[in-house]
Amino acid sequence: MRYMFVAALAALSATPVLAEDLVFTLENASSHTLNEMYVSPTEADEWGDNILGDQIVAPGETATVTITGGSEICEFDLRFATAEGGELEQTQDLCGIETYTLND
């Protein structure tokens, strides 16, 4: 019986810990309509997918943003594309925030 307990404990400790998602509210306090948002860890060479998908965030609106497994990283490069054709890039520590506000 003791060996079964030790084996079960070893199997549990060998199970990988899954990183939690990073979830926050994106507040568009700018005068531009956001139609794309890309994030990547600061050390990455390429952008990820558009995490807004089909969602449009007009001035004064908010959106819930989820970065899958992002709580382990914290420092992200952010790239926003607007409906007017503009782009904005920033670097931000996103861990522990509830709301990220984008201004002009």
C-alpha angles and dihedrals in degrees: 000000000000091000092052090053092049091048092049091048091049091050091051094049091050092056109107117245111238117227115242122241119255109232127181142147117260109212115196104210091158127100092243132087111240115218101162136035123181126186133187135165109266092247094053120104097210137047121248125229125300099275094196090064108185093342119118119202111203123197109290094019130111135214134192111242123200123191107193111232090353099132091083094058110040099175111085138169109227126202122189125191120197132212087241091062099257128130133205128190126194139162117228141171100232099180115111096011124123097189132027112197120203114205133181 
